[in-house]
Amino acid sequence: MGTVTLGVSIAVPEPHGSLLQQRRASFGDPAAHGIPTHITLLPPTEADPADRPRIEAHLARVAAAGRAFGLRLSGTDTFRPLSPVVFVRLVEGAAACSWLQEQVRAPEGPVARELAFPYHPHVTVAHGISEESMDRAQEELAGFEASWTATGFALYEQGSDLVWRLQRKFTFGTGEETPLSVSGVPRQVPQPFPVCEDGADSFAPLH
């Protein structure tokens, strides 16, 4: 039956998510329309379809142990020359994202894996395009700002067309699925906006 490619991430909410996706496309990144704007918790990972129930149960447990926290994006940076990536910087909520991704990849869990680079949460806005286009992305989004409260994370699957599709959302504190609007877009659930200290200084091209 083969394997499926899964990923876990925190979606950047509207209107910011669509705006950054459109800007990514405008820079000439061919992957833009197939990747919802996000902060990675688990990079693309091959899994046996038969393991899906166990994976979802594991993610529900991770979500149940978490709580809502503040996220803030501000300005741009790049992983070049290590990796051809320009990204929007996460300046609040990095420590919480780092904790979550460690729980998702827990050695005893069903998606345990090592990373090629130390984890550094970010939002990719250009990847693998010309240096000129990446320079433009880094310059034109240098003033970008956005903040919101993360109330959960989501499991995605990459199709044969290379498009990432939402499979299930997990809400912090419960592990249950987040209600969807008529359009299928997750509703924002009002939560307290706690202060969360930041951490990671290392870099990893997790797109």
PDB file of C-alpha atoms in Angstrom:
ATOM      1  CA  MET A   1       0.000   0.000   0.000  1.00  0.00           C
ATOM      2  CA  GLY A   2       3.007   2.300   0.353  1.00  0.00           C
ATOM      3  CA  THR A   3       3.441   5.260   2.670  1.00  0.00           C
ATOM      4  CA  VAL A   4       1.918   8.687   3.118  1.00  0.00           C
ATOM      5  CA  THR A   5       3.748  11.941   3.766  1.00  0.00           C
ATOM      6  CA  LEU A   6       2.526  13.733   6.874  1.00  0.00           C
ATOM      7  CA  GLY A   7       3.382  17.037   8.530  1.00  0.00           C
ATOM      8  CA  VAL A   8       2.266  18.842  11.675  1.00  0.00           C
ATOM      9  CA  SER A   9       2.098  22.618  11.902  1.00  0.00           C
ATOM     10  CA  ILE A  10       0.466  25.706  13.363  1.00  0.00           C
ATOM     11  CA  ALA A  11      -1.440  27.579  10.658  1.00  0.00           C
ATOM     12  CA  VAL A  12      -0.954  31.320  10.264  1.00  0.00           C
ATOM     13  CA  PRO A  13      -4.537  32.649  10.505  1.00  0.00           C
ATOM     14  CA  GLU A  14      -6.368  34.919   8.096  1.00  0.00           C
ATOM     15  CA  PRO A  15      -5.878  37.431   6.712  1.00  0.00           C
ATOM     16  CA  HIS A  16      -2.148  36.935   7.273  1.00  0.00           C
ATOM     17  CA  GLY A  17      -1.962  33.374   5.953  1.00  0.00           C
ATOM     18  CA  SER A  18      -3.422  34.147   2.537  1.00  0.00           C
ATOM     19  CA  LEU A  19      -1.456  37.381   2.247  1.00  0.00           C
ATOM     20  CA  LEU A  20       1.879  35.620   2.842  1.00  0.00           C
ATOM     21  CA  GLN A  21       0.899  32.767   0.518  1.00  0.00           C
ATOM     22  CA  GLN A  22       0.074  35.261  -2.229  1.00  0.00           C
ATOM     23  CA  ARG A  23       3.310  37.142  -1.678  1.00  0.00           C
ATOM     24  CA  ARG A  24       5.251  33.855  -1.797  1.00  0.00           C
ATOM     25  CA  ALA A  25       3.644  33.110  -5.158  1.00  0.00           C
ATOM     26  CA  SER A  26       4.438  36.623  -6.390  1.00  0.00           C
ATOM     27  CA  PHE A  27       8.141  36.010  -5.765  1.00  0.00           C
ATOM     28  CA  GLY A  28       7.962  33.062  -8.173  1.00  0.00           C
ATOM     29  CA  ASP A  29       7.991  30.206  -5.649  1.00  0.00           C
ATOM     30  CA  PRO A  30       6.202  27.319  -7.449  1.00  0.00           C
ATOM     31  CA  ALA A  31       5.359  25.599  -4.143  1.00  0.00           C
ATOM     32  CA  ALA A  32       3.395  28.579  -2.795  1.00  0.00           C
ATOM     33  CA  HIS A  33      -0.127  27.450  -3.629  1.00  0.00           C
ATOM     34  CA  GLY A  34       0.442  23.903  -2.398  1.00  0.00           C
ATOM     35  CA  ILE A  35       1.643  24.853   1.086  1.00  0.00           C
ATOM     36  CA  PRO A  36      -0.655  26.655   3.548  1.00  0.00           C
ATOM     37  CA  THR A  37       1.238  29.343   5.462  1.00  0.00           C
ATOM     38  CA  HIS A  38       2.448  27.762   8.681  1.00  0.00           C
ATOM     39  CA  ILE A  39       4.973  27.225  11.466  1.00  0.00           C
ATOM     40  CA  THR A  40       6.348  23.682  11.269  1.00  0.00           C
ATOM     41  CA  LEU A  41       6.176  21.312  14.245  1.00  0.00           C
ATOM     42  CA  LEU A  42       6.910  18.119  12.275  1.00  0.00           C
ATOM     43  CA  PRO A  43       8.579  18.368   8.838  1.00  0.00           C
ATOM     44  CA  PRO A  44       7.490  16.068   5.975  1.00  0.00           C
ATOM     45  CA  THR A  45       7.583  12.542   7.414  1.00  0.00           C
ATOM     46  CA  GLU A  46       6.824   9.211   5.747  1.00  0.00           C
ATOM     47  CA  ALA A  47       4.340   7.022   7.614  1.00  0.00           C
ATOM     48  CA  ASP A  48       2.424   3.796   7.146  1.00  0.00           C
ATOM     49  CA  PRO A  49      -1.286   4.581   6.549  1.00  0.00           C
ATOM     50  CA  ALA A  50      -2.120   1.851   9.082  1.00  0.00           C
ATOM     51  CA  ASP A  51      -0.387   3.955  11.762  1.00  0.00           C
ATOM     52  CA  ARG A  52      -2.720   6.923  11.318  1.00  0.00           C
ATOM     53  CA  PRO A  53      -4.979   6.103  14.324  1.00  0.00           C
ATOM     54  CA  ARG A  54      -1.940   5.780  16.580  1.00  0.00           C
ATOM     55  CA  ILE A  55      -0.422   9.001  15.212  1.00  0.00           C
ATOM     56  CA  GLU A  56      -3.656  10.938  15.716  1.00  0.00           C
ATOM     57  CA  ALA A  57      -4.042   9.572  19.252  1.00  0.00           C
ATOM     58  CA  HIS A  58      -0.480  10.676  20.014  1.00  0.00           C
ATOM     59  CA  LEU A  59      -1.120  14.175  18.640  1.00  0.00           C
ATOM     60  CA  ALA A  60      -4.328  14.417  20.670  1.00  0.00           C
ATOM     61  CA  ARG A  61      -2.338  13.642  23.835  1.00  0.00           C
ATOM     62  CA  VAL A  62       0.251  16.298  22.967  1.00  0.00           C
ATOM     63  CA  ALA A  63      -2.487  18.874  22.364  1.00  0.00           C
ATOM     64  CA  ALA A  64      -4.274  17.945  25.593  1.00  0.00           C
ATOM     65  CA  ALA A  65      -1.090  18.734  27.533  1.00  0.00           C
ATOM     66  CA  GLY A  66      -0.683  22.150  25.874  1.00  0.00           C
ATOM     67  CA  ARG A  67      -2.352  25.509  26.346  1.00  0.00           C
ATOM     68  CA  ALA A  68      -3.008  28.571  24.206  1.00  0.00           C
ATOM     69  CA  PHE A  69      -0.043  30.916  23.759  1.00  0.00           C
ATOM     70  CA  GLY A  70       0.832  34.113  21.953  1.00  0.00           C
ATOM     71  CA  LEU A  71       2.640  34.170  18.609  1.00  0.00           C
ATOM     72  CA  ARG A  72       4.088  37.224  16.907  1.00  0.00           C
ATOM     73  CA  LEU A  73       5.791  37.562  13.524  1.00  0.00           C
ATOM     74  CA  SER A  74       8.037  40.502  12.735  1.00  0.00           C
ATOM     75  CA  GLY A  75      10.414  41.156   9.856  1.00  0.00           C
ATOM     76  CA  THR A  76      12.428  38.745   7.736  1.00  0.00           C
ATOM     77  CA  ASP A  77      15.634  36.726   7.800  1.00  0.00           C
ATOM     78  CA  THR A  78      17.249  33.993   5.718  1.00  0.00           C
ATOM     79  CA  PHE A  79      18.939  30.623   6.113  1.00  0.00           C
ATOM     80  CA  ARG A  80      21.247  31.389   3.181  1.00  0.00           C
ATOM     81  CA  PRO A  81      23.870  30.176   2.437  1.00  0.00           C
ATOM     82  CA  LEU A  82      23.028  27.091   4.541  1.00  0.00           C
ATOM     83  CA  SER A  83      19.697  26.668   2.757  1.00  0.00           C
ATOM     84  CA  PRO A  84      17.930  28.737   0.046  1.00  0.00           C
ATOM     85  CA  VAL A  85      15.132  29.994   2.306  1.00  0.00           C
ATOM     86  CA  VAL A  86      13.801  33.431   3.231  1.00  0.00           C
ATOM     87  CA  PHE A  87      11.386  33.537   6.150  1.00  0.00           C
ATOM     88  CA  VAL A  88       9.328  35.793   8.373  1.00  0.00           C
ATOM     89  CA  ARG A  89      10.773  35.802  11.882  1.00  0.00           C
ATOM     90  CA  LEU A  90       8.900  34.449  14.886  1.00  0.00           C
ATOM     91  CA  VAL A  91       9.700  36.877  17.721  1.00  0.00           C
ATOM     92  CA  GLU A  92       7.211  35.621  20.310  1.00  0.00           C
ATOM     93  CA  GLY A  93       6.178  32.033  21.020  1.00  0.00           C
ATOM     94  CA  ALA A  94       9.387  30.283  19.921  1.00  0.00           C
ATOM     95  CA  ALA A  95       9.849  28.483  23.242  1.00  0.00           C
ATOM     96  CA  ALA A  96       6.316  27.080  23.158  1.00  0.00           C
ATOM     97  CA  CYS A  97       6.758  25.919  19.542  1.00  0.00           C
ATOM     98  CA  SER A  98      10.043  24.243  20.458  1.00  0.00           C
ATOM     99  CA  TRP A  99       8.387  22.393  23.349  1.00  0.00           C
ATOM    100  CA  LEU A 100       5.522  21.255  21.120  1.00  0.00           C
ATOM    101  CA  GLN A 101       7.737  19.925  18.330  1.00  0.00           C
ATOM    102  CA  GLU A 102       9.778  17.963  20.878  1.00  0.00           C
ATOM    103  CA  GLN A 103       6.584  16.340  22.180  1.00  0.00           C
ATOM    104  CA  VAL A 104       5.376  15.551  18.650  1.00  0.00           C
ATOM    105  CA  ARG A 105       8.726  13.885  17.806  1.00  0.00           C
ATOM    106  CA  ALA A 106       9.041  12.157  21.185  1.00  0.00           C
ATOM    107  CA  PRO A 107      11.302   9.066  20.960  1.00  0.00           C
ATOM    108  CA  GLU A 108       8.539   6.808  22.269  1.00  0.00           C
ATOM    109  CA  GLY A 109       5.948   8.221  19.849  1.00  0.00           C
ATOM    110  CA  PRO A 110       4.813   7.017  16.401  1.00  0.00           C
ATOM    111  CA  VAL A 111       6.546   9.830  14.467  1.00  0.00           C
ATOM    112  CA  ALA A 112       9.877   9.864  16.296  1.00  0.00           C
ATOM    113  CA  ARG A 113      12.628  11.225  14.090  1.00  0.00           C
ATOM    114  CA  GLU A 114      15.816  13.270  14.134  1.00  0.00           C
ATOM    115  CA  LEU A 115      16.109  16.640  12.414  1.00  0.00           C
ATOM    116  CA  ALA A 116      18.810  17.509   9.905  1.00  0.00           C
ATOM    117  CA  PHE A 117      19.278  20.898  11.621  1.00  0.00           C
ATOM    118  CA  PRO A 118      18.461  22.329  15.062  1.00  0.00           C
ATOM    119  CA  TYR A 119      14.828  23.439  15.251  1.00  0.00           C
ATOM    120  CA  HIS A 120      14.108  27.121  14.593  1.00  0.00           C
ATOM    121  CA  PRO A 121      10.422  28.061  14.213  1.00  0.00           C
ATOM    122  CA  HIS A 122       9.678  30.418  11.329  1.00  0.00           C
ATOM    123  CA  VAL A 123       7.322  31.082   8.401  1.00  0.00           C
ATOM    124  CA  THR A 124       8.841  30.389   4.974  1.00  0.00           C
ATOM    125  CA  VAL A 125       8.053  32.997   2.288  1.00  0.00           C
ATOM    126  CA  ALA A 126      10.552  31.923  -0.408  1.00  0.00           C
ATOM    127  CA  HIS A 127      12.359  28.666  -1.024  1.00  0.00           C
ATOM    128  CA  GLY A 128      14.630  27.448  -3.799  1.00  0.00           C
ATOM    129  CA  ILE A 129      14.093  30.363  -6.175  1.00  0.00           C
ATOM    130  CA  SER A 130      16.598  32.791  -7.688  1.00  0.00           C
ATOM    131  CA  GLU A 131      18.831  34.841  -5.416  1.00  0.00           C
ATOM    132  CA  GLU A 132      17.333  38.011  -6.857  1.00  0.00           C
ATOM    133  CA  SER A 133      13.795  36.869  -6.020  1.00  0.00           C
ATOM    134  CA  MET A 134      14.801  35.803  -2.523  1.00  0.00           C
ATOM    135  CA  ASP A 135      16.454  39.180  -1.988  1.00  0.00           C
ATOM    136  CA  ARG A 136      13.191  40.819  -3.042  1.00  0.00           C
ATOM    137  CA  ALA A 137      11.159  38.655  -0.650  1.00  0.00           C
ATOM    138  CA  GLN A 138      13.468  39.498   2.231  1.00  0.00           C
ATOM    139  CA  GLU A 139      13.315  43.218   1.454  1.00  0.00           C
ATOM    140  CA  GLU A 140       9.620  43.603   0.634  1.00  0.00           C
ATOM    141  CA  LEU A 141       8.385  41.725   3.719  1.00  0.00           C
ATOM    142  CA  ALA A 142      10.895  43.296   6.102  1.00  0.00           C
ATOM    143  CA  GLY A 143       8.131  45.404   7.651  1.00  0.00           C
ATOM    144  CA  PHE A 144       5.620  42.556   8.027  1.00  0.00           C
ATOM    145  CA  GLU A 145       3.974  42.243  11.459  1.00  0.00           C
ATOM    146  CA  ALA A 146       1.278  39.870  12.740  1.00  0.00           C
ATOM    147  CA  SER A 147       0.215  38.459  16.089  1.00  0.00           C
ATOM    148  CA  TRP A 148      -2.404  35.982  17.259  1.00  0.00           C
ATOM    149  CA  THR A 149      -3.148  33.359  19.878  1.00  0.00           C
ATOM    150  CA  ALA A 150      -2.318  29.764  18.940  1.00  0.00           C
ATOM    151  CA  THR A 151      -5.117  27.516  20.199  1.00  0.00           C
ATOM    152  CA  GLY A 152      -3.924  24.253  18.642  1.00  0.00           C
ATOM    153  CA  PHE A 153      -2.112  22.661  15.717  1.00  0.00           C
ATOM    154  CA  ALA A 154      -3.003  20.520  12.718  1.00  0.00           C
ATOM    155  CA  LEU A 155      -2.075  17.326  10.887  1.00  0.00           C
ATOM    156  CA  TYR A 156      -1.579  17.651   7.118  1.00  0.00           C
ATOM    157  CA  GLU A 157      -0.992  15.109   4.349  1.00  0.00           C
ATOM    158  CA  GLN A 158       0.811  15.780   1.078  1.00  0.00           C
ATOM    159  CA  GLY A 159      -0.989  14.484  -1.988  1.00  0.00           C
ATOM    160  CA  SER A 160       0.551  13.082  -5.170  1.00  0.00           C
ATOM    161  CA  ASP A 161       0.064  16.584  -6.624  1.00  0.00           C
ATOM    162  CA  LEU A 162       2.409  17.898  -3.884  1.00  0.00           C
ATOM    163  CA  VAL A 163      -0.428  19.886  -2.280  1.00  0.00           C
ATOM    164  CA  TRP A 164      -0.661  19.756   1.537  1.00  0.00           C
ATOM    165  CA  ARG A 165      -4.222  19.153   2.779  1.00  0.00           C
ATOM    166  CA  LEU A 166      -5.646  19.522   6.272  1.00  0.00           C
ATOM    167  CA  GLN A 167      -6.517  16.159   7.858  1.00  0.00           C
ATOM    168  CA  ARG A 168      -7.369  17.040  11.450  1.00  0.00           C
ATOM    169  CA  LYS A 169      -6.987  19.903  13.924  1.00  0.00           C
ATOM    170  CA  PHE A 170      -6.161  19.445  17.596  1.00  0.00           C
ATOM    171  CA  THR A 171      -7.126  21.967  20.275  1.00  0.00           C
ATOM    172  CA  PHE A 172      -4.874  22.712  23.238  1.00  0.00           C
ATOM    173  CA  GLY A 173      -6.180  21.509  26.575  1.00  0.00           C
ATOM    174  CA  THR A 174      -8.551  18.950  25.070  1.00  0.00           C
ATOM    175  CA  GLY A 175      -6.917  17.304  22.064  1.00  0.00           C
ATOM    176  CA  GLU A 176     -10.305  17.492  20.341  1.00  0.00           C
ATOM    177  CA  GLU A 177     -10.886  18.754  16.832  1.00  0.00           C
ATOM    178  CA  THR A 178     -11.427  22.490  16.362  1.00  0.00           C
ATOM    179  CA  PRO A 179     -14.870  23.409  14.914  1.00  0.00           C
ATOM    180  CA  LEU A 180     -14.764  24.329  11.239  1.00  0.00           C
ATOM    181  CA  SER A 181     -16.634  27.156   9.598  1.00  0.00           C
ATOM    182  CA  VAL A 182     -18.913  26.598   6.595  1.00  0.00           C
ATOM    183  CA  SER A 183     -15.942  27.345   4.329  1.00  0.00           C
ATOM    184  CA  GLY A 184     -13.858  24.667   6.060  1.00  0.00           C
ATOM    185  CA  VAL A 185     -11.483  27.224   7.569  1.00  0.00           C
ATOM    186  CA  PRO A 186     -10.842  26.665  11.298  1.00  0.00           C
ATOM    187  CA  ARG A 187     -12.558  29.260  13.472  1.00  0.00           C
ATOM    188  CA  GLN A 188     -10.434  31.250  15.886  1.00  0.00           C
ATOM    189  CA  VAL A 189     -11.375  30.197  19.414  1.00  0.00           C
ATOM    190  CA  PRO A 190     -11.030  33.121  21.874  1.00  0.00           C
ATOM    191  CA  GLN A 191      -8.440  32.305  24.534  1.00  0.00           C
ATOM    192  CA  PRO A 192      -6.349  34.228  27.069  1.00  0.00           C
ATOM    193  CA  PHE A 193      -3.168  35.641  25.551  1.00  0.00           C
ATOM    194  CA  PRO A 194      -0.461  34.412  27.941  1.00  0.00           C
ATOM    195  CA  VAL A 195       3.067  35.714  27.944  1.00  0.00           C
ATOM    196  CA  CYS A 196       5.517  33.101  26.674  1.00  0.00           C
ATOM    197  CA  GLU A 197       9.267  33.504  26.800  1.00  0.00           C
ATOM    198  CA  ASP A 198      11.301  32.945  23.650  1.00  0.00           C
ATOM    199  CA  GLY A 199      14.297  30.691  23.185  1.00  0.00           C
ATOM    200  CA  ALA A 200      15.781  29.109  20.056  1.00  0.00           C
ATOM    201  CA  ASP A 201      18.632  30.893  18.320  1.00  0.00           C
ATOM    202  CA  SER A 202      19.574  28.017  16.031  1.00  0.00           C
ATOM    203  CA  PHE A 203      18.434  27.607  12.443  1.00  0.00           C
ATOM    204  CA  ALA A 204      16.790  24.786  10.509  1.00  0.00           C
ATOM    205  CA  PRO A 205      15.207  24.905   7.043  1.00  0.00           C
ATOM    206  CA  LEU A 206      11.886  23.267   7.850  1.00  0.00           C
ATOM    207  CA  HIS A 207       9.527  24.496   5.159  1.00  0.00           C
TER     208      HIS A 207
END
